[in-house]
Coordinates of C-alpha atoms in Angstrom, one line a residue:
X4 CA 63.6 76.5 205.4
X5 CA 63.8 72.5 206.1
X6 CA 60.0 73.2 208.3
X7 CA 58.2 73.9 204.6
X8 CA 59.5 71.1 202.7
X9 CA 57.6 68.9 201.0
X10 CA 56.3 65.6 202.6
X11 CA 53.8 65.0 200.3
X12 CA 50.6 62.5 201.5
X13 CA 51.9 59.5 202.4
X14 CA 51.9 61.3 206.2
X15 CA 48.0 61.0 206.3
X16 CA 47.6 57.4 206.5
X17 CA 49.4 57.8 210.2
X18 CA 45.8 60.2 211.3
X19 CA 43.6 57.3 209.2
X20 CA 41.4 54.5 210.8
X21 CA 38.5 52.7 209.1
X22 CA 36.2 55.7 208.9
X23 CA 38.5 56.9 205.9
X24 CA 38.1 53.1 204.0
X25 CA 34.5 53.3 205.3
X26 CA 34.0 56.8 203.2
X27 CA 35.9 56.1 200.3
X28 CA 33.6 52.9 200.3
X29 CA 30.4 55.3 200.3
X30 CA 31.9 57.6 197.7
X31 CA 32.9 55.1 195.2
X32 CA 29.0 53.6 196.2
X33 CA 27.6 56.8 194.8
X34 CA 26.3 55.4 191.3
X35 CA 25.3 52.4 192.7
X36 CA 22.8 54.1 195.2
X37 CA 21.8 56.8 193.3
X38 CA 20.7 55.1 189.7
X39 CA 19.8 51.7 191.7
X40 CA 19.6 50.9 195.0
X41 CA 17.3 54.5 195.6
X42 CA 15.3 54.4 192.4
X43 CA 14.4 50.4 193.0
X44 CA 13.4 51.0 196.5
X45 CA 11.9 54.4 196.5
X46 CA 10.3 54.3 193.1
X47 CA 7.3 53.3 190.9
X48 CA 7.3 49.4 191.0
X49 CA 5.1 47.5 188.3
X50 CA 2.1 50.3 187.4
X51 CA 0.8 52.0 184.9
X52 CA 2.7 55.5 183.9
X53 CA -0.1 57.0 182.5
X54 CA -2.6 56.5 184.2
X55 CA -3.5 56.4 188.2
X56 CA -3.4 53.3 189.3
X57 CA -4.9 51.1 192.6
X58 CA -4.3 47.6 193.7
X59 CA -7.2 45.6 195.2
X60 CA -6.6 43.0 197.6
X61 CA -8.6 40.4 199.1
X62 CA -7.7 37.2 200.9
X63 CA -10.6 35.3 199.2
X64 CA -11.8 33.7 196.3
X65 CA -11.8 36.7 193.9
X66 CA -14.9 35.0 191.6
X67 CA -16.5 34.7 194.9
X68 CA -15.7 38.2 196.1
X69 CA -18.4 40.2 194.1
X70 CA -18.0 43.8 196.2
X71 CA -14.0 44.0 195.1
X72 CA -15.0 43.1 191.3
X73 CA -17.2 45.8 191.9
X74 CA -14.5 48.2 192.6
X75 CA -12.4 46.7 190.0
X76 CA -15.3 47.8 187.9
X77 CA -16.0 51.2 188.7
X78 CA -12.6 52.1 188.9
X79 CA -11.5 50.7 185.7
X80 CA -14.4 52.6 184.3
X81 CA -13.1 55.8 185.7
X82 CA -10.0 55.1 183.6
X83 CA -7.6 53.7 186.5
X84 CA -5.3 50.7 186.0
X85 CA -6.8 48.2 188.4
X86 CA -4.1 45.7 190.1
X87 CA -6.9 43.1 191.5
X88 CA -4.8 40.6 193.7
X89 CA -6.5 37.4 195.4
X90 CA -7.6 33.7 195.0
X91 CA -8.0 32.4 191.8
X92 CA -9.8 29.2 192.9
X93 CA -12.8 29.7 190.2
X94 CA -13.6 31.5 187.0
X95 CA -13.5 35.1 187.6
X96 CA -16.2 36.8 185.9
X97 CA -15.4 36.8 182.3
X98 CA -15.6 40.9 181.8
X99 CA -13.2 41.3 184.3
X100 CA -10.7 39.3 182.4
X101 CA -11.0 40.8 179.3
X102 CA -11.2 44.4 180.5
X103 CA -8.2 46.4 179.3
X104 CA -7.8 48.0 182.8
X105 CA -7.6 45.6 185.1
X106 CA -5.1 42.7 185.7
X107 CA -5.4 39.8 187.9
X108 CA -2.1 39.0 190.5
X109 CA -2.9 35.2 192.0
X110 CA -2.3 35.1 195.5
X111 CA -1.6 31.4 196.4
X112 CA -3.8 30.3 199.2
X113 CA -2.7 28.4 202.1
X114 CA -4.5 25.1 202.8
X115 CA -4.6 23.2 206.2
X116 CA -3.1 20.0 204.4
X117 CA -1.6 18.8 207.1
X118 CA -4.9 18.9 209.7
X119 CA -2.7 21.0 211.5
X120 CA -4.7 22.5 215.2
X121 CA -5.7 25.8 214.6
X122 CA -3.4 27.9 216.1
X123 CA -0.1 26.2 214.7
X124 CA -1.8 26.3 211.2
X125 CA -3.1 29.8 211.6
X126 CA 0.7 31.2 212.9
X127 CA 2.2 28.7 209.8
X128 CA -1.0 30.6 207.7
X129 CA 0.2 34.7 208.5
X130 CA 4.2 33.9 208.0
X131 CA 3.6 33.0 204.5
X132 CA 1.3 35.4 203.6
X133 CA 3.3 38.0 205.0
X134 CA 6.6 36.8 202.5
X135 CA 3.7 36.4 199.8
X136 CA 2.1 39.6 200.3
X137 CA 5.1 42.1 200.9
X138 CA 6.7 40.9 197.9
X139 CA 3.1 41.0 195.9
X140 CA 2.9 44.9 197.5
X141 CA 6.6 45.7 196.7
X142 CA 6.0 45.4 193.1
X143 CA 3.4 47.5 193.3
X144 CA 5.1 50.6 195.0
X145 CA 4.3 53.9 194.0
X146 CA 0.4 53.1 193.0
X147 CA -1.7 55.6 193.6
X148 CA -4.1 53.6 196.1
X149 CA -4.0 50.3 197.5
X150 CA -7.7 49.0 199.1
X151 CA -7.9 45.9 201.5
X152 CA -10.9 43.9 201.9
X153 CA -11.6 43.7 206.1
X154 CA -11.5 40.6 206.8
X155 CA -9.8 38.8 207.0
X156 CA -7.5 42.1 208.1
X157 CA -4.5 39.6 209.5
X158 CA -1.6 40.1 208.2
X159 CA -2.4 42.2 204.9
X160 CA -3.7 45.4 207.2
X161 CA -0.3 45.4 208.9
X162 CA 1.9 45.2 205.8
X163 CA -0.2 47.2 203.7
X164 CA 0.5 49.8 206.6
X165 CA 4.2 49.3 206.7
X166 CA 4.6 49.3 202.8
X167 CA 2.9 52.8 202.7
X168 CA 4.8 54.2 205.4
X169 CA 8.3 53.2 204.2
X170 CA 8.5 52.5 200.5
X171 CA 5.4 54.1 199.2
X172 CA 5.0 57.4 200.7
X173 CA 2.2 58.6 198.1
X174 CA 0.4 56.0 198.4
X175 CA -3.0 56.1 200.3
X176 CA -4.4 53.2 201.6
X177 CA -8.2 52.4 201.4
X178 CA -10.1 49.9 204.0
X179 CA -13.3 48.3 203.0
X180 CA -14.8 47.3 205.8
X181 CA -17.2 43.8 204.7
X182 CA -17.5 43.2 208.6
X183 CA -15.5 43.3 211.9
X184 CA -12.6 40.1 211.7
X185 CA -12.3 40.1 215.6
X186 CA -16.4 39.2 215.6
X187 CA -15.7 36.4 213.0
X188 CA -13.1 34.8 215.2
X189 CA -15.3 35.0 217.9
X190 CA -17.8 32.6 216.3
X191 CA -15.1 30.0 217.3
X192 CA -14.6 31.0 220.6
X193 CA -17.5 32.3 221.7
X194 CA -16.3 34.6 224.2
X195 CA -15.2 38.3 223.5
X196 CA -12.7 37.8 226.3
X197 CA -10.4 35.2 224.9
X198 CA -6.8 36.8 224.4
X199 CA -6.9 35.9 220.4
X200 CA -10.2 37.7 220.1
X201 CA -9.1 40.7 222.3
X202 CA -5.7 40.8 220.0
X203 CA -8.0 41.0 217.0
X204 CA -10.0 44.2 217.7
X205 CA -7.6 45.8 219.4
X206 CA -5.2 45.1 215.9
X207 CA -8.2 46.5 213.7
X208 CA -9.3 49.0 216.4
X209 CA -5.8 50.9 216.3
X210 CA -4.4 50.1 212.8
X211 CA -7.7 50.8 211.3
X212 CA -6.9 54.8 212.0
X213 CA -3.9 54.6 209.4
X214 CA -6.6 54.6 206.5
X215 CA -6.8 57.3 204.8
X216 CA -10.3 55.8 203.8
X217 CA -12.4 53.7 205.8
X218 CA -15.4 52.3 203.1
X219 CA -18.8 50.6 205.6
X220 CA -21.5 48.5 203.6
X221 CA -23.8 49.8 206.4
X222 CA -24.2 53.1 208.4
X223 CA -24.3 51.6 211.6
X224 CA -21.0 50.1 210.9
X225 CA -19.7 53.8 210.0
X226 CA -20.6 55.1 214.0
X227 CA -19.4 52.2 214.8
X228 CA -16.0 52.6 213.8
X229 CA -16.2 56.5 214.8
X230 CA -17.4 55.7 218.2
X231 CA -16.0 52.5 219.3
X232 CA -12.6 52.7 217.2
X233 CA -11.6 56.0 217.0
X234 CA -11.6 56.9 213.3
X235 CA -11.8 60.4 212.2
X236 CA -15.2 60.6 210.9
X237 CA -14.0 62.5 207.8
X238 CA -12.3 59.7 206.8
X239 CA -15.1 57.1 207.2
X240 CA -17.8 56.7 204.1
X241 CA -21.0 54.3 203.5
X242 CA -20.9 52.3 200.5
X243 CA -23.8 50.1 200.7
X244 CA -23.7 47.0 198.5
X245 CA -26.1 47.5 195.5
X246 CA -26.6 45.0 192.4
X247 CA -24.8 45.4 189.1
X248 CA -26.6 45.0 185.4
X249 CA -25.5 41.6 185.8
X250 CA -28.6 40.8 188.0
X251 CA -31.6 41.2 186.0
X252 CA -35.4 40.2 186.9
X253 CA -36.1 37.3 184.7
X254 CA -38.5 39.5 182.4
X255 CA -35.5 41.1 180.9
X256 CA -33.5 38.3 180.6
X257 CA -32.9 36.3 177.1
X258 CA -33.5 33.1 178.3
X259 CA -36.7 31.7 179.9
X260 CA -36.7 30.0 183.7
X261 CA -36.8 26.3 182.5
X262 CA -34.3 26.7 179.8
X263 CA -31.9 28.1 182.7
X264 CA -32.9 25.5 185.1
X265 CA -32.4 22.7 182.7
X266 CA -29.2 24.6 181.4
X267 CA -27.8 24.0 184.6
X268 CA -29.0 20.5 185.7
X269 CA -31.4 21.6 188.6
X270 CA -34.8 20.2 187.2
X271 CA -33.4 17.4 185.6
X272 CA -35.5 14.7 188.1
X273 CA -38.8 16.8 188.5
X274 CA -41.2 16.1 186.0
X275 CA -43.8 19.2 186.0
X276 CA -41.8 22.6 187.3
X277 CA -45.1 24.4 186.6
X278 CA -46.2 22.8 189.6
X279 CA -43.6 24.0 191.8
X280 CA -42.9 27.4 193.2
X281 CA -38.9 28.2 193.5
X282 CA -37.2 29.3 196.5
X283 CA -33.3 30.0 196.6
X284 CA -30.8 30.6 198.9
X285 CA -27.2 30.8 199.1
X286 CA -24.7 30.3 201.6
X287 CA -21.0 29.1 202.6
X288 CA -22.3 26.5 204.7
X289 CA -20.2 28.0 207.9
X290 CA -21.3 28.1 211.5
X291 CA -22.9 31.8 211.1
X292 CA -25.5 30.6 209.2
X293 CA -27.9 28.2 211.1
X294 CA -28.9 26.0 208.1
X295 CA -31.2 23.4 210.6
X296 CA -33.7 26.8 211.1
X297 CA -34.4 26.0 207.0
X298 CA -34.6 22.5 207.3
X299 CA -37.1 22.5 210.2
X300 CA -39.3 25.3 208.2
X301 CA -39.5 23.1 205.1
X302 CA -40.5 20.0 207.8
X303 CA -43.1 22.5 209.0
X304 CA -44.1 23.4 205.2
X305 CA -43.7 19.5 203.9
X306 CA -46.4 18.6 206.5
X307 CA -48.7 21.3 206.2
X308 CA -48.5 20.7 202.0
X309 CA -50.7 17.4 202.8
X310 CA -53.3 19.3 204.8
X311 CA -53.9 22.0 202.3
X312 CA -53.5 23.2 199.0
X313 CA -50.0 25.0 199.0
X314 CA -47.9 24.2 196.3
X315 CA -44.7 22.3 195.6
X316 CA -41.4 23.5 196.3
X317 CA -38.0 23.4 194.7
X318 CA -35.6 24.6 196.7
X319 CA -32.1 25.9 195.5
X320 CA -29.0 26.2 197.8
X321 CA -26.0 27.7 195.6
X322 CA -22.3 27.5 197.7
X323 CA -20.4 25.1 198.9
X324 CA -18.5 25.2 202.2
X325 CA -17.3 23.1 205.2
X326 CA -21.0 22.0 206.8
X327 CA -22.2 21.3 203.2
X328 CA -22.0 17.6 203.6
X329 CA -24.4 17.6 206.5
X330 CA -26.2 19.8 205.3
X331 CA -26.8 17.4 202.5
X332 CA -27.3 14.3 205.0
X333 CA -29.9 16.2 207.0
X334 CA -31.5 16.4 203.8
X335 CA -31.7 12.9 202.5
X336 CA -32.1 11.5 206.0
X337 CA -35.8 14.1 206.2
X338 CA -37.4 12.6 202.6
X339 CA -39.7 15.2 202.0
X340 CA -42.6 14.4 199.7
X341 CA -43.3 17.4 198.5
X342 CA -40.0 20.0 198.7
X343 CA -37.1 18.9 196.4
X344 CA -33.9 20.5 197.4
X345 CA -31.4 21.0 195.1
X346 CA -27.3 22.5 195.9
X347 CA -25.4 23.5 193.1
X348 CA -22.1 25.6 192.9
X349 CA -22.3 27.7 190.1
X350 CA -19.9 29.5 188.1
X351 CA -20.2 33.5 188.6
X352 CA -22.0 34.2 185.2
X353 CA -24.4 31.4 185.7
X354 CA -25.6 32.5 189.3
X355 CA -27.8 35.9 188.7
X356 CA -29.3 33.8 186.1
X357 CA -30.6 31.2 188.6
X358 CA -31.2 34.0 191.3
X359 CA -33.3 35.4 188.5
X360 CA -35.7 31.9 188.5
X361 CA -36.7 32.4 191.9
X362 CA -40.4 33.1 193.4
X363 CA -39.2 33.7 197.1
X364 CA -35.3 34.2 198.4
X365 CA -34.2 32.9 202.6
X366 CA -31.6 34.7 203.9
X367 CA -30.5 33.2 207.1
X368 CA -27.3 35.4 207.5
X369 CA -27.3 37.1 211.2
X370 CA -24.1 38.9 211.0
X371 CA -21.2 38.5 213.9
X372 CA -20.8 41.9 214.3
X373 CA -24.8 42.5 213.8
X374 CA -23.6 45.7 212.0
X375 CA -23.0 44.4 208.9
X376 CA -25.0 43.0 205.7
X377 CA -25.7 40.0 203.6
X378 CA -24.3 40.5 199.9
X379 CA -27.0 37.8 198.9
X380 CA -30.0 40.0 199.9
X381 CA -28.7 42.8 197.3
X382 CA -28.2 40.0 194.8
X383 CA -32.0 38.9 195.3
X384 CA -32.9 42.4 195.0
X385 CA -31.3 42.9 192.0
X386 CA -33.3 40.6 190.3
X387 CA -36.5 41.7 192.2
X388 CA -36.9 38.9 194.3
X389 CA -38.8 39.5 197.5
X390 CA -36.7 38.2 201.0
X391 CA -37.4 36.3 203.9
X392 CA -34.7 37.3 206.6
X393 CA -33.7 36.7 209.9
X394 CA -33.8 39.7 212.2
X395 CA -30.4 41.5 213.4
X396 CA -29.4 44.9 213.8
X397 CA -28.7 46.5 210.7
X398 CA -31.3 44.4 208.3
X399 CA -33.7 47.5 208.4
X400 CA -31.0 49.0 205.9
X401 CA -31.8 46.9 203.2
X402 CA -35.0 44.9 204.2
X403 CA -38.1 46.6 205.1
X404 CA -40.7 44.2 206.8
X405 CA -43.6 44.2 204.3
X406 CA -42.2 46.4 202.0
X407 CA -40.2 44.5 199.8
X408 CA -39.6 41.4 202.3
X409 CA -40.5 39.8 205.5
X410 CA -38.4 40.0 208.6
X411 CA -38.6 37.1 211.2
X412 CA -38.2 36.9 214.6
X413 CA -38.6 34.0 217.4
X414 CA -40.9 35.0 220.1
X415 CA -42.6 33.1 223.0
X416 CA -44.7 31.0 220.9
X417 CA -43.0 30.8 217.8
X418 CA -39.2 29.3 217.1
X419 CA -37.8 30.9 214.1
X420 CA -38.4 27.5 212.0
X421 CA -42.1 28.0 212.8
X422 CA -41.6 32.0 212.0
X423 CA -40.1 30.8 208.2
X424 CA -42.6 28.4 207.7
X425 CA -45.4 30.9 208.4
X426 CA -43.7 33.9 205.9
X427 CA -43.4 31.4 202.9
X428 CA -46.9 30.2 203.2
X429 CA -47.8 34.1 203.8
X430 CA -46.1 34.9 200.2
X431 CA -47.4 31.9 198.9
X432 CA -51.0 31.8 199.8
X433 CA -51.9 35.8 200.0
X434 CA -51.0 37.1 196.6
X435 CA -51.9 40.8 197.4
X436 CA -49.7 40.8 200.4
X437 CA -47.0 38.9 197.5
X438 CA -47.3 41.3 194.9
X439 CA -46.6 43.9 197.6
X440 CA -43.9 42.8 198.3
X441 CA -42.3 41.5 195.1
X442 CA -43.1 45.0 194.2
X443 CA -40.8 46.7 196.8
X444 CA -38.1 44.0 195.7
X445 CA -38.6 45.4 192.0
X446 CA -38.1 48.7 192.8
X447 CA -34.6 47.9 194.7
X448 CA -33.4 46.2 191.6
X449 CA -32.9 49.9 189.6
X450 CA -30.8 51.0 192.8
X451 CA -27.2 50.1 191.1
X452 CA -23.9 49.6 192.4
X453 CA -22.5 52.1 189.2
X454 CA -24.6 55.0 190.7
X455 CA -24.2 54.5 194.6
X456 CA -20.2 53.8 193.4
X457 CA -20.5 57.2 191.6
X458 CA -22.4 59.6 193.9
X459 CA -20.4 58.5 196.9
X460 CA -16.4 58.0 195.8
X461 CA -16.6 59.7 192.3
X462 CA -15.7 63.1 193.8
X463 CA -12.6 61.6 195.6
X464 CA -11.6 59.2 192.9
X465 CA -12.1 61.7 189.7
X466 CA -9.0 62.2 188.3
X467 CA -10.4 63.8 184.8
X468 CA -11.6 67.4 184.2
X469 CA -14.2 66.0 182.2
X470 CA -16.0 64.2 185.1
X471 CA -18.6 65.4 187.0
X472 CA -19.4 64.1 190.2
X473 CA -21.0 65.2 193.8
X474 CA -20.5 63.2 196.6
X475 CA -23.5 62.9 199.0
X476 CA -23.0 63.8 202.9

């Protein structure tokens, strides 16, 4: 009987090799993975438990980013904890920070101290934003939706991408597309051909179908990104910008135009502002807006003011941006007699209140992509101020020539300095063609971003049985 006696385990060790170490190692691991490791990686990072929540992101100045306080808006309204993550580099608007709903994530912006050349400094640029970002997106795991502004689409597209692929599986991801970043860095360049250019749209071409919601601010952008990008057409929905309550015509406002003017040092050295008629525009002072065209109109205007009867001019420029400086040389170095030009960067409660003192509005946006529209224009609107604008493709979906604006064009005869000049001494000197006009503008202002939010995401973003929406086709 010696072949059954017992040899009890010590004999195993002899068949052994690391595998055995390596699984007791995972079984005594267990706990740990199960309770920790799983739950932190896998699981519900910094959002609300009862209620749906999305983060907003935008690589910009978020009190200069009026579309994604929008959404922060509307979908606070609809009772959704609102992450809004970007720039803090000025005020946000003050109902955004007290709003119960929605809480603001600084993103720290990365500035070209060094003067580095652009390349280095943009490569420097996208490796810290992608640290930044994933960790900013890894708290936020298990939201319900995250939305990108597009652009600036590098790198937050990508990681956003990654994030809900690996570590937030639920989570759908929303584009809204402002414009097309490859056309913007082709403003540089000049040349669709150039391989960083090329890299761009073919980066937003092909990532840009992982959205499980593409929002356009125009409807040729929409076929745009069906036809020329690939993007499933169910998927793709026009949000056109519209104004909030916070832009008002200055007959419903509580304060009267020279107490605002004063209130914000713009008339402070012209004597009469009865005498003067107000134009505004607004701008970032970058290369896509050809601020020389104004200039040479209000050269045009200044002369012809000494040959006729036209009246003053005060004209406001709100932003503040790279060219600004020039801008302001060009101006001084002119010394118009009878236009005063005024810049001013405003806070964003103060700035529908001075859109709201204007007469006539100049929008000299032409759009890189030419499918795209300028935010200013609806702001104008909002306050019922008729438009001059410079012609592009998709302008006819929001201005309409002698309806509630003036489109301008340069032809044969004409440069479009010459084409400005002539529409503000139209609006100026023929008050039937003004009223027109100004009465088209009017009626955009009761178009409102609340409604157009409402009638085209409400359906999609309802989460209450007590809503009632219907989305339009």
């Amino acid at each position: 009987m010696e072949y059954i006696k017992y040899r009890g385990f010590d004999h195993l060790w002899a068949y052994s090799g690391p595998w055995l170490w390596w699984l007791i190692l995972l079984y005594l691991s267990l706990p740990f993975l199960a309770y920790i490791f799983f739950p932190f990686i896998f699981g519900k990072g910094i959002i609300s438990r009862s209620k749906k929540t999305v983060c907003l992101f935008v690589l910009g100045d978020i009190g200069h980013s009026p579309r994604m306080c929008y959404h922060a808006r509307s979908f606070a309204k609809h009772d959704y904890y609102v992450n809004l993550c970007g720039y803090v580099e000025s005020e946000p608007p003050q109902d955004i920070y007290d709003n119960m709903n929605v809480e603001i994530y600084p993103i720290e912006a990365i500035k070209n101290t060094y003067d580095l050349p652009f390349l280095v400094f943009a490569c420097q640029k996208v490796i810290g934003q992608c640290f930044q970002l994933f960790a900013q997106l890894f708290e936020f795991r298990g939201a319900d939706y995250i939305l990108i502004q597009n652009p600036p689409s590098l790198p937050i597209l990508l990681l956003a991408i990654i994030h809900v692929k690996l570590f937030s599986r639920n989570t759908k991801l929303i584009i809204d597309w402002h414009n097309l970043n490859y056309s913007v860095l082709n403003l540089k360049y000049n040349n669709m051909e150039h391989p960083l250019v090329k890299f761009l749209k073919a980066y937003e071409k092909y990532l840009g179908r992982f959205a499980d919601y593409n929002l356009t601010v125009t409807d040729k952008m929409r076929s745009f990104l069906i036809e020329e990008f690939g993007v499933s057409h169910k998927s793709v929905i026009s949000l056109h910008d519209r104004p909030t309550v916070d832009f008002l015509p200055l007959e419903k406002q509580q304060i009267s135009k020279e107490e605002i003017l004063l209130k914000y040092n713009i008339i402070e050295s012209i004597n009469d502002i009865t005498n003067h008629k107000i134009v505004l525009s607004s701008t970032s002072f970058t290369p896509d807006e050809d601020f020389s065209l104004l200039l040479a109109a209000l050269h045009e205007y200044d002369r012809n003011v000494k040959q006729t009867k036209l009246p003053k001019l005060l004209v406001i420029i709100t932003g503040k941006g790279p060219l600004r400086q020039k801008f302001l040389d060009d101006v001084e170095r002119m010394q118009f007699e009878n236009v005063t030009v005024k810049n001013v960067w405003l806070p964003s409660d103060a700035y529908p209140l001075v859109v709201a003192t204007a007469d006539i509005s100049i929008s000299l946006h032409t759009s890189s992509s030419g499918i795209d529209l300028p935010m200013k224009v609806v702001d104008f609107f909002g306050c019922g101020i008729p438009v001059i604008s410079l012609d592009f493709l998709a302008i006819n979906e929001l201005v309409k020539d002698g309806i509630n604006g003036i489109i301008v064009r340069q032809t044969e005869k004409k440069s479009l300095g010459d084409s400005i000049c002539d529409a503000l001494i139209t609006l100026l000197t023929d008050q039937t063609f003004y009223e027109k006009v100004k009465s088209g503008a009017m009626a955009e202002s009761s178009d409102r971003w609340d409604q157009r939010w409402d009638m085209k995401l409400g359906k999609i973003f309802k989460y209450k049985e007590t809503e009632r929406y219907t989305l339009s086709k």
